[in-house]
Coordinates of C-alpha atoms in Angstrom, one line a residue:
M1 CA 0.0 0.0 0.0
G2 CA 2.8 2.4 0.9
D3 CA 4.7 1.5 -2.3
A4 CA 1.6 2.3 -4.4
I5 CA 1.1 5.6 -2.7
G6 CA 4.8 6.4 -3.1
N7 CA 4.7 5.5 -6.8
A8 CA 1.6 7.7 -7.2
F9 CA 3.2 10.6 -5.6
T10 CA 6.4 10.0 -7.6
G11 CA 4.4 10.0 -10.9
I12 CA 2.5 13.1 -9.9
S13 CA 5.7 14.9 -8.9
D14 CA 7.4 13.9 -12.2
S15 CA 4.4 15.2 -14.2
I16 CA 4.5 18.5 -12.3
I17 CA 8.3 18.8 -12.8
D18 CA 8.0 18.0 -16.5
A19 CA 5.2 20.5 -16.9
I20 CA 7.2 23.2 -15.2
L21 CA 10.3 22.3 -17.2
N22 CA 8.4 22.4 -20.5
R23 CA 6.9 25.8 -19.6
F24 CA 10.4 27.1 -18.8
I25 CA 11.8 25.7 -22.0
Q26 CA 9.0 27.3 -24.0
W27 CA 9.4 30.6 -22.3
L28 CA 13.2 30.5 -22.9
F29 CA 12.7 29.5 -26.5
K30 CA 10.2 32.3 -27.1
S31 CA 12.3 34.9 -25.3
I32 CA 15.4 34.1 -27.3
Y33 CA 13.7 34.0 -30.7
D34 CA 11.6 37.1 -29.9
G35 CA 14.9 38.9 -29.3
I36 CA 16.2 37.6 -32.6
A37 CA 13.0 38.8 -34.3
N38 CA 13.4 42.2 -32.8
F39 CA 17.0 42.3 -33.9
F40 CA 16.1 41.5 -37.5
T41 CA 13.3 44.1 -37.3
Q42 CA 15.8 46.7 -36.2
I43 CA 18.0 45.8 -39.1
S44 CA 15.1 46.2 -41.5
N45 CA 14.1 49.5 -39.8
M46 CA 17.5 50.9 -40.8
G47 CA 16.1 51.2 -44.3
T48 CA 13.0 53.0 -43.1
E49 CA 14.7 55.3 -40.5
I50 CA 16.5 57.0 -43.4
F51 CA 13.3 58.7 -44.3
D52 CA 12.9 60.1 -40.8
L53 CA 16.0 62.3 -41.3
S54 CA 15.2 65.9 -42.0
W55 CA 17.7 66.2 -44.9
V56 CA 16.4 63.1 -46.5
Q57 CA 12.9 64.4 -46.2
A58 CA 14.1 67.6 -47.9
V59 CA 15.5 65.5 -50.8
V60 CA 12.2 63.6 -51.1
K61 CA 10.4 66.9 -51.2
L62 CA 12.7 68.1 -54.0
F63 CA 11.8 64.9 -56.0
S64 CA 8.1 65.7 -55.3
L65 CA 8.4 69.3 -56.6
F66 CA 10.4 68.1 -59.6
G67 CA 7.7 65.6 -60.3
W68 CA 5.0 68.2 -60.0
S69 CA 6.9 70.5 -62.4
L70 CA 7.2 67.7 -65.0
F71 CA 3.5 66.9 -64.5
V72 CA 2.5 70.5 -65.2
V73 CA 4.7 70.5 -68.3
G74 CA 3.2 67.2 -69.4
V75 CA -0.3 68.6 -69.0
V76 CA 0.6 71.6 -71.2
V77 CA 2.1 69.4 -73.8
S78 CA -0.9 67.0 -73.8
A79 CA -3.2 70.1 -74.2
F80 CA -1.2 71.1 -77.3
D81 CA -1.4 67.5 -78.6
L82 CA -5.2 67.6 -78.0
A83 CA -5.5 70.8 -79.9
I84 CA -3.6 69.4 -82.8
E85 CA -5.6 66.2 -82.8
Y86 CA -8.8 68.2 -82.6
Q87 CA -7.9 69.9 -85.9
T88 CA -7.6 66.6 -87.6
G89 CA -10.7 65.2 -86.0
R90 CA -9.0 62.6 -83.9
A91 CA -9.2 64.3 -80.5
N92 CA -10.4 62.2 -77.5
I93 CA -11.2 64.6 -74.6
K94 CA -12.3 61.7 -72.4
T95 CA -9.0 59.8 -72.7
T96 CA -7.0 63.0 -72.2
A97 CA -8.9 63.9 -69.1
L98 CA -8.5 60.4 -67.7
N99 CA -4.7 60.6 -68.4
W100 CA -4.6 63.9 -66.4
I101 CA -6.4 62.3 -63.5
K102 CA -4.0 59.4 -63.5
G103 CA -1.1 61.8 -63.6
F104 CA -2.5 63.8 -60.7
M105 CA -2.9 60.7 -58.6
A106 CA 0.6 59.4 -59.5
V107 CA 2.4 62.7 -58.8
S108 CA 0.5 63.1 -55.5
L109 CA 1.4 59.6 -54.2
F110 CA 4.7 58.6 -55.8
T111 CA 6.8 59.9 -52.9
I112 CA 4.4 58.8 -50.1
T113 CA 3.0 55.4 -51.0
P114 CA 6.4 53.6 -51.6
I115 CA 7.7 54.7 -48.2
E116 CA 4.6 53.8 -46.3
L117 CA 4.4 50.4 -48.1
Y118 CA 8.0 49.7 -47.2
K119 CA 7.4 50.5 -43.5
F120 CA 4.2 48.4 -43.6
C121 CA 6.2 45.4 -44.9
V122 CA 8.8 45.7 -42.2
S123 CA 6.2 45.9 -39.5
L124 CA 4.3 43.0 -41.0
Q125 CA 7.5 40.9 -41.0
N126 CA 8.1 41.6 -37.3
T127 CA 4.5 40.6 -36.4
F128 CA 4.7 37.5 -38.6
A129 CA 8.0 36.5 -37.0
K130 CA 6.6 36.7 -33.5
D131 CA 3.6 34.6 -34.5
L132 CA 6.0 32.0 -35.9
V133 CA 7.9 32.0 -32.6
T134 CA 4.7 31.4 -30.7
I135 CA 3.9 28.4 -32.9
A136 CA 7.4 26.9 -32.7
A137 CA 7.6 27.4 -28.9
G138 CA 4.4 25.4 -28.5
E139 CA 6.1 22.4 -30.1
Q140 CA 9.0 22.4 -27.7
Y141 CA 8.9 19.5 -25.3
V142 CA 11.7 18.2 -23.1
S143 CA 11.2 15.7 -20.3
L144 CA 13.3 15.6 -17.2
G145 CA 14.7 12.2 -18.0
S146 CA 15.9 13.2 -21.5
L147 CA 17.5 16.4 -20.2
A148 CA 19.3 14.5 -17.4
T149 CA 20.6 12.0 -19.9
K150 CA 22.0 14.7 -22.1
V151 CA 23.7 16.4 -19.1
L152 CA 25.2 13.1 -17.9
V153 CA 26.5 12.2 -21.4
S154 CA 28.1 15.6 -21.9
S155 CA 29.6 15.5 -18.4
F156 CA 31.1 12.0 -18.5
N157 CA 32.1 12.0 -22.1
P158 CA 33.3 15.5 -23.0
G159 CA 35.6 14.1 -25.7
G160 CA 32.7 12.6 -27.6
A161 CA 30.9 15.9 -27.5
M162 CA 33.9 17.6 -28.9
I163 CA 34.3 15.0 -31.7
S164 CA 30.7 15.4 -32.7
A165 CA 31.3 19.1 -33.6
G166 CA 33.1 18.2 -36.8
L167 CA 33.4 19.6 -40.3
F168 CA 29.7 19.7 -41.0
E169 CA 28.9 21.8 -38.0
L170 CA 31.7 24.2 -38.9
V171 CA 30.5 24.5 -42.5
T172 CA 26.9 25.2 -41.4
L173 CA 28.1 27.9 -39.0
I174 CA 30.0 29.6 -41.8
A175 CA 27.0 29.4 -44.0
L176 CA 24.8 30.8 -41.2
G177 CA 27.2 33.8 -40.8
F178 CA 27.3 34.4 -44.6
C179 CA 23.5 34.4 -44.8
V180 CA 23.1 36.7 -41.8
F181 CA 25.7 39.2 -43.0
K182 CA 24.3 39.2 -46.6
I183 CA 20.8 39.9 -45.5
F184 CA 22.1 42.5 -43.0
F185 CA 23.9 44.5 -45.7
D186 CA 20.9 44.1 -48.1
N187 CA 18.6 45.6 -45.6
I188 CA 20.9 48.5 -44.9
K189 CA 21.2 49.6 -48.5
R190 CA 17.5 49.0 -49.3
G191 CA 16.4 52.4 -48.0
G192 CA 18.9 54.1 -50.3
I193 CA 17.6 52.0 -53.2
L194 CA 14.1 53.2 -52.4
L195 CA 15.3 56.8 -52.4
I196 CA 16.8 56.3 -55.8
Q197 CA 13.6 54.8 -57.1
L198 CA 11.7 57.9 -55.9
A199 CA 14.1 60.0 -57.9
V200 CA 13.6 57.8 -61.0
G201 CA 9.8 57.8 -60.5
S202 CA 9.7 61.6 -60.7
L203 CA 10.9 61.4 -64.3
Y204 CA 7.8 59.5 -65.4
M205 CA 5.5 62.3 -64.3
F206 CA 5.9 64.0 -67.6
S207 CA 4.7 61.1 -69.7
I208 CA 1.7 59.9 -67.7
P209 CA -0.5 62.9 -68.6
R210 CA 0.2 62.2 -72.2
G211 CA -0.9 58.6 -72.0
Y212 CA 2.5 56.9 -71.9
G213 CA 2.3 54.8 -68.7
D214 CA 4.5 51.8 -69.5
G215 CA 7.6 53.2 -67.8
F216 CA 5.6 54.2 -64.7
N217 CA 4.0 50.7 -64.5
N218 CA 7.5 49.1 -64.6
W219 CA 8.5 51.5 -61.8
V220 CA 5.6 50.5 -59.7
K221 CA 6.6 46.8 -60.2
Q222 CA 10.1 47.7 -59.0
V223 CA 8.7 49.3 -55.8
F224 CA 6.5 46.2 -55.2
A225 CA 9.5 44.0 -55.7
L226 CA 11.6 45.9 -53.2
C227 CA 8.9 45.7 -50.5
L228 CA 8.4 42.0 -51.3
T229 CA 12.1 41.3 -51.0
A230 CA 12.3 43.2 -47.7
F231 CA 9.5 41.0 -46.3
L232 CA 10.5 37.6 -47.7
Q233 CA 14.3 37.8 -47.2
T234 CA 14.1 38.4 -43.5
T235 CA 11.2 36.0 -43.0
L236 CA 13.1 33.2 -44.8
L237 CA 16.2 33.9 -42.7
F238 CA 14.1 33.7 -39.5
L239 CA 12.4 30.5 -40.7
G240 CA 15.9 29.0 -41.2
L241 CA 16.9 29.9 -37.6
L242 CA 13.7 28.3 -36.3
S243 CA 14.5 25.1 -38.2
W244 CA 18.1 25.1 -37.0
S245 CA 17.5 22.9 -33.9
T246 CA 15.5 20.3 -36.0
N247 CA 17.6 20.0 -39.2
M248 CA 20.7 22.2 -39.7
L249 CA 21.1 21.3 -43.4
L250 CA 17.4 22.2 -44.1
A251 CA 17.8 25.4 -42.1
I252 CA 20.8 26.4 -44.2
G253 CA 18.9 25.7 -47.4
I254 CA 16.0 27.9 -46.3
M255 CA 18.4 30.8 -45.3
M256 CA 20.4 30.6 -48.5
S257 CA 17.2 30.7 -50.5
A258 CA 16.6 34.2 -49.0
A259 CA 19.4 35.5 -51.2
E260 CA 17.6 34.2 -54.3
V261 CA 14.4 36.2 -53.7
P262 CA 15.3 39.2 -56.0
R263 CA 16.3 36.8 -58.8
I264 CA 13.1 34.8 -58.6
A265 CA 11.0 38.0 -58.4
Q266 CA 12.7 39.2 -61.5
Q267 CA 11.6 36.1 -63.4
F268 CA 8.0 37.1 -62.7
G269 CA 8.4 40.7 -63.9
L270 CA 9.3 42.1 -60.4
D271 CA 12.7 43.6 -60.9
T272 CA 14.3 45.1 -57.8
S273 CA 17.1 46.9 -59.7
V274 CA 16.7 50.6 -60.6
K275 CA 16.1 51.0 -64.3
V276 CA 14.8 53.9 -66.4
N277 CA 12.7 53.4 -69.6
V278 CA 15.1 54.7 -72.2
M279 CA 12.4 55.1 -74.9
S280 CA 10.3 57.1 -72.4
A281 CA 13.2 59.3 -71.5
V282 CA 14.0 60.0 -75.2
H283 CA 10.4 60.7 -76.0
M284 CA 10.2 63.1 -73.0
G285 CA 13.4 65.0 -74.2
T286 CA 12.1 65.2 -77.8
S287 CA 8.8 66.5 -76.7
A288 CA 10.4 69.1 -74.5
V289 CA 12.6 70.3 -77.3
N290 CA 9.7 70.5 -79.7
L291 CA 7.7 72.5 -77.2
V292 CA 10.5 75.0 -76.8
K293 CA 10.8 75.4 -80.5
A294 CA 7.0 75.9 -80.8
V295 CA 7.0 78.6 -78.1
G296 CA 10.1 80.3 -79.7
K297 CA 8.2 80.6 -83.0

């Protein structure tokens, strides 16, 4: 009878200790990976904090004013084009007015929407990473017996523990450092790339009122690709870290795939590089020269 009661109390105490240990392991896991998620968010925020600087805001304002100037010139040129087409009977006032509305919306938002969209992607990545940590922490389970076994093995056989850390572990650690540093520098320069894209976007404000929107559409795709890359690269890197304790090789594969996000996005028409539509720029220059000649006559 006494043995049965003792065994019952032993089983209950083991269950309580295992539950407390599991809660502690889950708390520790969540705390560590929440800290890593906040660290990655701070890295991504380096690209957004550039737009909080007063001198950078002045540069963005300059691009906005330059875009408004080109928009006004484009409206004037499109009005001349409409007058010429009216004389030949090919004028379409509805299409011209619609192009003006598109141009007005574009010039009003091209320096605001990309920045806010980029900030939203960074914030979304942080929220998503913490949700992933909560899911992964719930799957962590360590019993007291397995933990004691690991401690005893490492204590009485330290040589075996050292031998297990071989070439594979060294290579995985080097690959981990490479992925982290690559994503780190990519996130740092992404804010500057977005600033360049704002400068390039102002050049298209001349052609939109005239109905030439292909260059601006490509520019919008570049902005979307930049924001998508900011979200996916950090998320894949964090997924790799979450998978590290389960399968190091799989984790390295996930993290190294983060570097391929821009190339894959480019295959689907989302190019993160900054490019200017050459034909649009040539057409804009030719139209400006013709306008100056017409005014001079």
